Coordinates of N, CA and C in Angstrom, one line a residue:
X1 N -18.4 -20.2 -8.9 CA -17.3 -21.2 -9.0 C -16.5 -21.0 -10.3
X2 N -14.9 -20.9 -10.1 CA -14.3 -20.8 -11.4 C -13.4 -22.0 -11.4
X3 N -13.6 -22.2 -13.2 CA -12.9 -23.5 -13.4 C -11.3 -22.7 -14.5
X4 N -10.4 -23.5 -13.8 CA -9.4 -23.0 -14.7 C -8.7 -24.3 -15.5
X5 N -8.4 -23.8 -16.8 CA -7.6 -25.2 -17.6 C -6.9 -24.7 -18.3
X6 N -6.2 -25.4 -19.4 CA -5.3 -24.9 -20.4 C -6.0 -25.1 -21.8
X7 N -7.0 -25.7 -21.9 CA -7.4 -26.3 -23.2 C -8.9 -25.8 -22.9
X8 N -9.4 -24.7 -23.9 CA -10.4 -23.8 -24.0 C -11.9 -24.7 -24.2
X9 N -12.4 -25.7 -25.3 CA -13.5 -26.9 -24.7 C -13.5 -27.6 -24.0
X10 N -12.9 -28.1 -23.5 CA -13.0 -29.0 -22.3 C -13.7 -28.5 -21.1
X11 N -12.4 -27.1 -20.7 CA -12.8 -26.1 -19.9 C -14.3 -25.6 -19.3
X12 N -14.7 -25.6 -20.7 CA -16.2 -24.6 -21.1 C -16.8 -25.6 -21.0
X13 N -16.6 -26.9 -21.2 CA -17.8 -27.9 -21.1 C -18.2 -28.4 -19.5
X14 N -16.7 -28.3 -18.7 CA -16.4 -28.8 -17.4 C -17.1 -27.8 -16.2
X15 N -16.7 -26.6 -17.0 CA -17.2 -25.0 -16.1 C -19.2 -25.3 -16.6
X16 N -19.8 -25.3 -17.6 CA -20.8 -25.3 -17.7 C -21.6 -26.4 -17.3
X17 N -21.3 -26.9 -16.8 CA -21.7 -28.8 -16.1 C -22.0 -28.3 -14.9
X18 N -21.3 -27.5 -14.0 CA -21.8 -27.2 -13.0 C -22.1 -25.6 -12.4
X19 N -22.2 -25.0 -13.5 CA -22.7 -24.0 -13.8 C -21.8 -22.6 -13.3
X20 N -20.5 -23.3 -13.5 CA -19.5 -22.3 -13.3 C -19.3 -21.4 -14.5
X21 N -17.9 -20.7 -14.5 CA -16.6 -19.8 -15.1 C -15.7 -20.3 -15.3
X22 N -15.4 -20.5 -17.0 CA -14.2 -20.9 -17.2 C -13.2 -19.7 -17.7
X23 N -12.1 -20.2 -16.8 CA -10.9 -19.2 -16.7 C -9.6 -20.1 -17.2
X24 N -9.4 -19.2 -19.0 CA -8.0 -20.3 -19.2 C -6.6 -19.9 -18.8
X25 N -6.3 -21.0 -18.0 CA -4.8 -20.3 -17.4 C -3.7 -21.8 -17.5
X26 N -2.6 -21.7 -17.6 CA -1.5 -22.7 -17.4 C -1.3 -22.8 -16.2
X27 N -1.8 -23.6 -15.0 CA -1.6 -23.5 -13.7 C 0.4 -23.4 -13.2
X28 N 0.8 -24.1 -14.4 CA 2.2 -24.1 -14.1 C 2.9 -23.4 -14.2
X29 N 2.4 -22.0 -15.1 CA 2.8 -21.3 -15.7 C 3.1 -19.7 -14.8
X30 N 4.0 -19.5 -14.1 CA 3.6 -18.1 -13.0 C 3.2 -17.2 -13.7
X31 N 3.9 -16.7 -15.0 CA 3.1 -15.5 -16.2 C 1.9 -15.5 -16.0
X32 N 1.0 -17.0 -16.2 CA -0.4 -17.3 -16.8 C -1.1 -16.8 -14.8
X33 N 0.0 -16.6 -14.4 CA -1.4 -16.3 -13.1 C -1.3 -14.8 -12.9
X34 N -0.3 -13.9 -13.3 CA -0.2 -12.7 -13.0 C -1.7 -12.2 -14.0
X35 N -2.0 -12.5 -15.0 CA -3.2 -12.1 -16.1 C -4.3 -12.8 -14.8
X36 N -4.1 -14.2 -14.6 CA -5.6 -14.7 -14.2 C -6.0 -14.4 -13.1
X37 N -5.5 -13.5 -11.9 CA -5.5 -13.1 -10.9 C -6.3 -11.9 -10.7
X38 N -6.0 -11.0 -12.3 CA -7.5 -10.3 -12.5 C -8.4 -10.5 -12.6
X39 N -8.9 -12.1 -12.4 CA -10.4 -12.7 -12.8 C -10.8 -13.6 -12.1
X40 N -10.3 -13.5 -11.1 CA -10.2 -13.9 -10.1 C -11.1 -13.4 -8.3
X41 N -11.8 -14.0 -8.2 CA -12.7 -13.6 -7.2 C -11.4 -13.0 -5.6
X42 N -11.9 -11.9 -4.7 CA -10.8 -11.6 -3.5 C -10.5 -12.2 -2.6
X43 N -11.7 -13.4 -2.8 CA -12.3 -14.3 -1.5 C -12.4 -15.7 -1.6
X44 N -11.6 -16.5 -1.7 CA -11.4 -18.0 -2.0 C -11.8 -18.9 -1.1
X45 N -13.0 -19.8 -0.5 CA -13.3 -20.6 -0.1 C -12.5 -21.8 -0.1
X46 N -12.8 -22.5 -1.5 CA -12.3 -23.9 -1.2 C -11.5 -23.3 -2.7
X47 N -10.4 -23.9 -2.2 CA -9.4 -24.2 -3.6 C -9.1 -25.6 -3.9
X48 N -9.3 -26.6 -5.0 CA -9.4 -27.8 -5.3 C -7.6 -27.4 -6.8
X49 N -6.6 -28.2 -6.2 CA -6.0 -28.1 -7.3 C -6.0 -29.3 -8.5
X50 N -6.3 -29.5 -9.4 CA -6.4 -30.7 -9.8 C -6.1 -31.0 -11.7
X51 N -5.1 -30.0 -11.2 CA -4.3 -30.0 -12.8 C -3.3 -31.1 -12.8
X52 N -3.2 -31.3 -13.6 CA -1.9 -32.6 -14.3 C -2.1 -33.8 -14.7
X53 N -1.9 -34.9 -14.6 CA -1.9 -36.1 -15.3 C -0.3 -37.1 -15.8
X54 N 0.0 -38.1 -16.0 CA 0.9 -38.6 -16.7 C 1.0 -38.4 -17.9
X55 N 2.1 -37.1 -18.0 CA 3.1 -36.9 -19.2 C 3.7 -38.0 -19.8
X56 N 3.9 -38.9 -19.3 CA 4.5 -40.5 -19.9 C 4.0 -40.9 -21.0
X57 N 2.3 -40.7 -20.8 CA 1.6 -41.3 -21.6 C 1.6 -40.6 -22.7
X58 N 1.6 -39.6 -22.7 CA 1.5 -38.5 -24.0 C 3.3 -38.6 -24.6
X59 N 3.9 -39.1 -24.3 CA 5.1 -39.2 -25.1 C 5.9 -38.0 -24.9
X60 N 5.6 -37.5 -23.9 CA 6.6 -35.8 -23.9 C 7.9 -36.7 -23.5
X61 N 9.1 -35.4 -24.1 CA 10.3 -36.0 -23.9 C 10.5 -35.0 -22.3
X62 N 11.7 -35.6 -21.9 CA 12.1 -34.8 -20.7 C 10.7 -35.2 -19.3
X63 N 10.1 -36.5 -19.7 CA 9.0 -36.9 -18.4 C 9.2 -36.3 -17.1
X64 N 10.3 -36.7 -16.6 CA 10.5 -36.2 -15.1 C 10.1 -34.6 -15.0
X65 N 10.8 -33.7 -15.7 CA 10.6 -32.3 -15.9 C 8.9 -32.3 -15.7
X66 N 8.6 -32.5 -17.0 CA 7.2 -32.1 -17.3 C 6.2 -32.6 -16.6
X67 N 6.4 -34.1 -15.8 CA 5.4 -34.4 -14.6 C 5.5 -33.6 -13.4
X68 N 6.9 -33.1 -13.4 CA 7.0 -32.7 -12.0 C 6.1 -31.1 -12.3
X69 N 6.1 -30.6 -13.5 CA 5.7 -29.1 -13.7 C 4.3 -29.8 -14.0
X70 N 3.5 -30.4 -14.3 CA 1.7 -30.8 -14.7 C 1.1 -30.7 -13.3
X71 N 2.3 -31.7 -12.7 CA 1.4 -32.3 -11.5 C 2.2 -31.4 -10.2
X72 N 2.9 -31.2 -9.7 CA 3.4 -30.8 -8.1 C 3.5 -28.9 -8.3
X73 N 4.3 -28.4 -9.8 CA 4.6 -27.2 -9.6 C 3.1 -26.4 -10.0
X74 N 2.5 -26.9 -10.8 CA 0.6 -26.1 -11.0 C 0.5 -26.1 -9.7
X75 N 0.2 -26.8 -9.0 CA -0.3 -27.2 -7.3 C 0.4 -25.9 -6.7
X76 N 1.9 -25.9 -6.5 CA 2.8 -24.8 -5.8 C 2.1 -23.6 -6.3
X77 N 1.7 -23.2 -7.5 CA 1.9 -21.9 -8.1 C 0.8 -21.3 -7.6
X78 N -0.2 -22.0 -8.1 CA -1.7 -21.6 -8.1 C -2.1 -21.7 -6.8
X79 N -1.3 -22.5 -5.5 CA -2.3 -22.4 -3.7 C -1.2 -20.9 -3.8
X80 N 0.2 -21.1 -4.3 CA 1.1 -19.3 -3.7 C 0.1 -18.5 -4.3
X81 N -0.2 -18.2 -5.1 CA -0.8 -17.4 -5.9 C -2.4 -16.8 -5.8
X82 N -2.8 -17.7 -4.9 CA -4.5 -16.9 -4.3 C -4.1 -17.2 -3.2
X83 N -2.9 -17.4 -2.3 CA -3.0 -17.9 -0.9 C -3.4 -16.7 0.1
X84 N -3.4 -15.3 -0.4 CA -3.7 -14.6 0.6 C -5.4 -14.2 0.2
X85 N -5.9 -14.8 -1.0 CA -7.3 -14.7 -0.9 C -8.3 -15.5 -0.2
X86 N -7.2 -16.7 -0.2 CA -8.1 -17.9 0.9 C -8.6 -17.5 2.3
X87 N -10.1 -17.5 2.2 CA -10.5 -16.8 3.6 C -10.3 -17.9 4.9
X88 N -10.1 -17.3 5.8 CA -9.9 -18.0 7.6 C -11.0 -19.1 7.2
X89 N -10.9 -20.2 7.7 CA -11.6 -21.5 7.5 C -11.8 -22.2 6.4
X90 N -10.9 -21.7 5.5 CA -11.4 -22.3 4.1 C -10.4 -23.7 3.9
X91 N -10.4 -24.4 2.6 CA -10.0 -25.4 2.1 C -9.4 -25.3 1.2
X92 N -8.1 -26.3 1.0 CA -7.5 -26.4 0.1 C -7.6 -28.3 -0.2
X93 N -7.7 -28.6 -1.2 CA -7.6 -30.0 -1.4 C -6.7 -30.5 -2.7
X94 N -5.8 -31.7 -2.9 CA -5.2 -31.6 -4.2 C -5.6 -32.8 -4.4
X95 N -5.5 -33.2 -5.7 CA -5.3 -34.3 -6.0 C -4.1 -35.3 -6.7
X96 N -3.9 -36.2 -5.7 CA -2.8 -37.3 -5.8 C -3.0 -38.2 -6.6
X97 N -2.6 -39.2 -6.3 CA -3.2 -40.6 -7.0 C -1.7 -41.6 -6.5
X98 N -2.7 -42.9 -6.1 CA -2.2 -44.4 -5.5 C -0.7 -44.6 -6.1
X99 N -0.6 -43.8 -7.4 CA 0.8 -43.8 -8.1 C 1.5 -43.5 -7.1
X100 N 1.6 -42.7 -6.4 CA 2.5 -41.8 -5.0 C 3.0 -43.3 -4.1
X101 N 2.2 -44.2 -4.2 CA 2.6 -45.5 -3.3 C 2.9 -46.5 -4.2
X102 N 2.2 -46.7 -5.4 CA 2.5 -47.9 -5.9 C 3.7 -47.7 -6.5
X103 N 3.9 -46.5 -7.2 CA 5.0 -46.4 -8.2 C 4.9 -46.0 -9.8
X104 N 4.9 -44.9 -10.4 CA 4.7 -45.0 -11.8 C 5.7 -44.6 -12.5
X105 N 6.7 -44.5 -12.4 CA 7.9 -43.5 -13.2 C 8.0 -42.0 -12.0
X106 N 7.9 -41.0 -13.4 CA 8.1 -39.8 -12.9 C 6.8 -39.2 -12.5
X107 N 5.9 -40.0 -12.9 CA 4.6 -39.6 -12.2 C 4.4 -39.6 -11.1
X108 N 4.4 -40.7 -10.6 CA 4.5 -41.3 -9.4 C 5.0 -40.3 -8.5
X109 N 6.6 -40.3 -8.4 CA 6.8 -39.2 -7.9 C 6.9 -37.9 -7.6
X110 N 6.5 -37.1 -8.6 CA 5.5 -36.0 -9.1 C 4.4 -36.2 -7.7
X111 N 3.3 -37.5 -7.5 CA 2.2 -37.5 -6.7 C 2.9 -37.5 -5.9
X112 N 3.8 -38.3 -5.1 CA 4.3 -38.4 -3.9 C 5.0 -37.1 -3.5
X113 N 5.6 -36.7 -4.1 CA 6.4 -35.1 -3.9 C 4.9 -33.7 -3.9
X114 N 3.8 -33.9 -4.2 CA 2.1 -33.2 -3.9 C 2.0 -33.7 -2.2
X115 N 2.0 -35.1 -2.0 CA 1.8 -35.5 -1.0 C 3.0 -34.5 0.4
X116 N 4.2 -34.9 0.2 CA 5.2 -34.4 0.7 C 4.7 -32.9 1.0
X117 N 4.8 -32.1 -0.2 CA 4.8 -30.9 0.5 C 3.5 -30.6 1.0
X118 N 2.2 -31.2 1.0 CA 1.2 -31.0 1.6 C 1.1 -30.6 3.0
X119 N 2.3 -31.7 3.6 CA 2.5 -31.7 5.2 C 3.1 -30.2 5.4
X120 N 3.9 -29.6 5.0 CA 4.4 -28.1 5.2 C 3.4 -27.1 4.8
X121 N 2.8 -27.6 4.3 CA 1.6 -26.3 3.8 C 0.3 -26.7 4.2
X122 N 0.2 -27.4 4.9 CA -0.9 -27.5 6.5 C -0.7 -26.8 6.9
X123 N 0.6 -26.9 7.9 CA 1.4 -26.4 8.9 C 1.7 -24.5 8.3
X124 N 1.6 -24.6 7.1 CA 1.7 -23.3 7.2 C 0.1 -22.5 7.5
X125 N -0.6 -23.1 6.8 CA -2.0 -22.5 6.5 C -2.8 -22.9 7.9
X126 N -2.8 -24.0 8.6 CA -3.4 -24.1 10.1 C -3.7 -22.9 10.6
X127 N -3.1 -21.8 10.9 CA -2.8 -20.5 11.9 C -3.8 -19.9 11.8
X128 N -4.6 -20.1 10.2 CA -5.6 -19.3 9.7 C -6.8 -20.1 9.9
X129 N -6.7 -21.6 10.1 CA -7.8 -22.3 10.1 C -8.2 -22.6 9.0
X130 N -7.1 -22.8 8.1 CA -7.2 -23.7 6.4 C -6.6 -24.7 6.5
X131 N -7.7 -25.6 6.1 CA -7.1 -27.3 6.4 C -6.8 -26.6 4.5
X132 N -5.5 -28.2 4.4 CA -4.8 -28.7 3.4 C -4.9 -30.2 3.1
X133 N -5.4 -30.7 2.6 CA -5.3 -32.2 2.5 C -5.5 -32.4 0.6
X134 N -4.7 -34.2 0.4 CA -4.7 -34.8 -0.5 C -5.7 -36.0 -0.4
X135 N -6.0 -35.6 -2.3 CA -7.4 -36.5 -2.2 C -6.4 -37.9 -3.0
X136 N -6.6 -39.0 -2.9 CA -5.3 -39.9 -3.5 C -6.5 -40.8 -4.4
X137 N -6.3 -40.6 -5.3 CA -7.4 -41.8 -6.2 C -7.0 -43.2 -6.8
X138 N -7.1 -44.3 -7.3 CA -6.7 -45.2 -8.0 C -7.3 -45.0 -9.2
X139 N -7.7 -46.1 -9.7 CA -8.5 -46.1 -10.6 C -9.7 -45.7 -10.6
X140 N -9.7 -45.0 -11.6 CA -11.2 -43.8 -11.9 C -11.6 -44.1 -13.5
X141 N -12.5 -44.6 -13.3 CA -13.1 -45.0 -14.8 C -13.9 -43.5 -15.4
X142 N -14.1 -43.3 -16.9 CA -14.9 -42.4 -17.6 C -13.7 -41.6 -17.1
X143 N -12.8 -41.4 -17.5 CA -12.0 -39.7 -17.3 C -11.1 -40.5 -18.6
X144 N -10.0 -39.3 -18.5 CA -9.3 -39.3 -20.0 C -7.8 -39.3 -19.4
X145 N -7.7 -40.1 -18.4 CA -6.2 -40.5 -18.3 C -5.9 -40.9 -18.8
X146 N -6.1 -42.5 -19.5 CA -5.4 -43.1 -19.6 C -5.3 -43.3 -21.8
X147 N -5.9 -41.9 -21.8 CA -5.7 -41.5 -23.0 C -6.4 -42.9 -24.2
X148 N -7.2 -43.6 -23.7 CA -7.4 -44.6 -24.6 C -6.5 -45.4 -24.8
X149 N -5.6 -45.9 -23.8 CA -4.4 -46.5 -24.0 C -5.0 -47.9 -23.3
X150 N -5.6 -47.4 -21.7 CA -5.9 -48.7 -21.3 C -6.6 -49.9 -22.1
X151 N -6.3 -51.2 -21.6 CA -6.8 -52.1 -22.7 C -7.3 -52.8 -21.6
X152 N -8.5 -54.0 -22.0 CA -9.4 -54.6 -21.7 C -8.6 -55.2 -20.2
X153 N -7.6 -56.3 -20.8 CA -6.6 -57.0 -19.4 C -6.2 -55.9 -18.5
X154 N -5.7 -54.6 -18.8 CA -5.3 -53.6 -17.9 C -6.6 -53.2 -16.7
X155 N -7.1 -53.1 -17.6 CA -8.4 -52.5 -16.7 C -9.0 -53.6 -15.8
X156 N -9.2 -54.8 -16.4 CA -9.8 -56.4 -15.2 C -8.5 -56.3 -14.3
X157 N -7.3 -56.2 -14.4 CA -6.0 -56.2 -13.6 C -6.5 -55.4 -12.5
X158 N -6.7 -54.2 -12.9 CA -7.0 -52.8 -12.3 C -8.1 -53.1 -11.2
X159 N -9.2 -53.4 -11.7 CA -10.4 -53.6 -10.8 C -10.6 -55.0 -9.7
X160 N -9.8 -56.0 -10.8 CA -9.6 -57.0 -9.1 C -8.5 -56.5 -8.1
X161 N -7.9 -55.6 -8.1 CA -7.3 -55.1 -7.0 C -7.6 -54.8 -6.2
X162 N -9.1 -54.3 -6.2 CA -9.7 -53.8 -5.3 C -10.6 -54.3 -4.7
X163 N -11.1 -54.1 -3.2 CA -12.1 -55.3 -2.2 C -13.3 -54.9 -3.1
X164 N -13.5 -53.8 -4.0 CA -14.9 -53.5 -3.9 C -15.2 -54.1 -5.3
X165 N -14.5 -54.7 -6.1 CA -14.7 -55.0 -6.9 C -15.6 -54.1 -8.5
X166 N -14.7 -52.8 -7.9 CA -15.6 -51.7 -9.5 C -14.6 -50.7 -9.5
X167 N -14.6 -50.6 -10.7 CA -13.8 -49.0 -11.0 C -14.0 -47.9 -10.2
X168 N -13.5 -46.5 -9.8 CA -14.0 -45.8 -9.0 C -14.6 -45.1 -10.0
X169 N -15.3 -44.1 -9.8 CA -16.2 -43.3 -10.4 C -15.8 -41.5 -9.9
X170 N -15.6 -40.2 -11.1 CA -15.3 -39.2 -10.4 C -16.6 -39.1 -9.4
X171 N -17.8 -39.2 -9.4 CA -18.2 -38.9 -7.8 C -17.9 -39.1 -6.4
X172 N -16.9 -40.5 -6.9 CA -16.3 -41.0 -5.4 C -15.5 -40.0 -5.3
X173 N -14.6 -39.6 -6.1 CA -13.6 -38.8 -5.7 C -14.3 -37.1 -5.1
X174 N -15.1 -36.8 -5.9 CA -16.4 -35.5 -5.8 C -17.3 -35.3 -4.1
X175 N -17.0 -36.7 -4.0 CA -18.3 -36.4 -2.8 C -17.0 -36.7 -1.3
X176 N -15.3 -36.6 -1.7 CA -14.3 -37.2 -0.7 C -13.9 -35.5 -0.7
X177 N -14.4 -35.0 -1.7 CA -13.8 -33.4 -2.1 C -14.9 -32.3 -0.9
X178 N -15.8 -32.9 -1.0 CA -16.9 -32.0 -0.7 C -17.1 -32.0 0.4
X179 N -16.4 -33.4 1.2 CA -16.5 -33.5 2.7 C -15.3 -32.9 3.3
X180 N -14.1 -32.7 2.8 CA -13.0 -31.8 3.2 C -13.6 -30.4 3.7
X181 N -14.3 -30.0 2.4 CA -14.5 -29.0 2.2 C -15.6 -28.4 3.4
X182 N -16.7 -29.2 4.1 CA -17.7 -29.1 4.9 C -17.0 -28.7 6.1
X183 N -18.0 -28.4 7.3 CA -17.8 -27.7 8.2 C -17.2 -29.3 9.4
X184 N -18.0 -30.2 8.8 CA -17.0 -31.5 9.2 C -15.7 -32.0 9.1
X185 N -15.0 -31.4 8.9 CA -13.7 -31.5 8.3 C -12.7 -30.8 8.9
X186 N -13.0 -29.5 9.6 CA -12.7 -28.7 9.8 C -11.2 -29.5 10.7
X187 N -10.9 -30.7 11.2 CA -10.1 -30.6 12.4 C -9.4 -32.0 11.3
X188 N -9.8 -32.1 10.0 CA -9.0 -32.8 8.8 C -7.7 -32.6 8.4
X189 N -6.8 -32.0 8.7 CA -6.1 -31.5 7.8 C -4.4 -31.9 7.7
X190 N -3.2 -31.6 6.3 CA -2.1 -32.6 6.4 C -2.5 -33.9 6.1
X191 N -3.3 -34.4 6.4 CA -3.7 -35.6 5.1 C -3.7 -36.6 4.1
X192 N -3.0 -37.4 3.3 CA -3.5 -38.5 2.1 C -5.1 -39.1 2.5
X193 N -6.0 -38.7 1.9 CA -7.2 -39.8 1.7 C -6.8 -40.2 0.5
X194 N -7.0 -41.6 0.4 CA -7.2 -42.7 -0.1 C -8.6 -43.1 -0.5
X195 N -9.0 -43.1 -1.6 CA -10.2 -43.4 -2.8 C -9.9 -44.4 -3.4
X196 N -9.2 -45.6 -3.5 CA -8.8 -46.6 -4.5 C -9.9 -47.9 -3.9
X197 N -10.8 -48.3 -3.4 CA -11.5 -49.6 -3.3 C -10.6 -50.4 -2.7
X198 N -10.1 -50.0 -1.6 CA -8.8 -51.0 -1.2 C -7.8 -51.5 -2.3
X199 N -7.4 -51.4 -3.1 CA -6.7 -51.4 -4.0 C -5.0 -51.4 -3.7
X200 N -5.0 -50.0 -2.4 CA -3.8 -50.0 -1.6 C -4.1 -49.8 -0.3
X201 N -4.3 -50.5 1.1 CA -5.1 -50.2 1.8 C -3.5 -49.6 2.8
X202 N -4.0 -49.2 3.6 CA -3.4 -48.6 5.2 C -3.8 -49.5 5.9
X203 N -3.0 -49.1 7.5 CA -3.5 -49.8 8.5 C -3.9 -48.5 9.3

């Protein structure tokens, strides 16, 4: 299993957690895949894209630009970019977030524009028997979104929104990744799952 990031500890802590390879690349970056492609296995099973975050929060100028390159164009670069390694039956999965429906700025639709083109890159990848689907999360406690910004009222706001009454946890999102990825899944594909505790439900 190879983990790719832009920031060399994190990486190494995240790849050795589960006893992977950390590979540093800018997923956004097309240069940074022509190098990472040499280190790069020929044979890709499941591809999880799950680069980006709100640029908002970090104060970058030009938001729209830079969310739409963290979050939608890593996603484009990196499935073009091993797409002809992905073996017949494999998986691709991205990760969205509830922002795509509720609304966050340029975040938001950064997720919703992941979602969008998801449906065309089913439909391309189907032929092969590679499902495509988006994992859509809400609130996920213990990660480093929200940069230590969230505050006590944000977060009670956050969690009565939802029927289940608790923050989600990356396992929830971990064990919604892993069932895409199973041989159960197989007839999955094109996609939004929704991980938010009812928070934003469907009908």
């Amino acid at each position: 299993m190879i983990v790719t990031g832009r920031r060399d500890l994190p990486l190494k802590e995240a790849a050795e957690s589960i006893g992977g390879t950390a590979l540093v690349c800018d997923a956004a970056s097309p240069g940074a895949w022509v190098e990472a492609l040499q280190h790069l296995p020929v044979r890709i099973d499941v591809l999880v894209n799950d680069a980006g975050g709100n640029t908002d929060l970090a104060g970058i100028e030009q938001a729209r630009r830079t969310n739409l390159a963290a979050n939608l164009l890593s996603a484009v670069l990196t499935t073009h970019a091993v797409s002809d390694r992905i073996a017949a039956g494999g998986t691709v999965v991205h990760l969205g977030s509830i922002a795509a429906d509720k609304g966050a700025g340029s975040y938001g639709a950064a997720k919703a524009a992941v979602a969008s083109w998801n449906v065309d890159l089913a439909g391309e990848l189907g032929p092969r028997g590679i499902t495509s689907n988006v994992v859509s999360p809400g609130y996920i406690g213990d990660t480093e979104f929200f940069r230590d910004r969230l505050t006590d009222q944000r977060r009670e706001l956050l969690i009565n929104q939802t029927a289940t009454g608790r923050p989600g946890t990356p396992d929830d999102i971990a064990g919604v990744v892993h069932f895409l990825a199973s041989p159960a899944a197989r007839h999955v594909t094109g996609q939004v799952i929704n991980v938010n505790g009812g928070a934003w439900p469907t009908r």
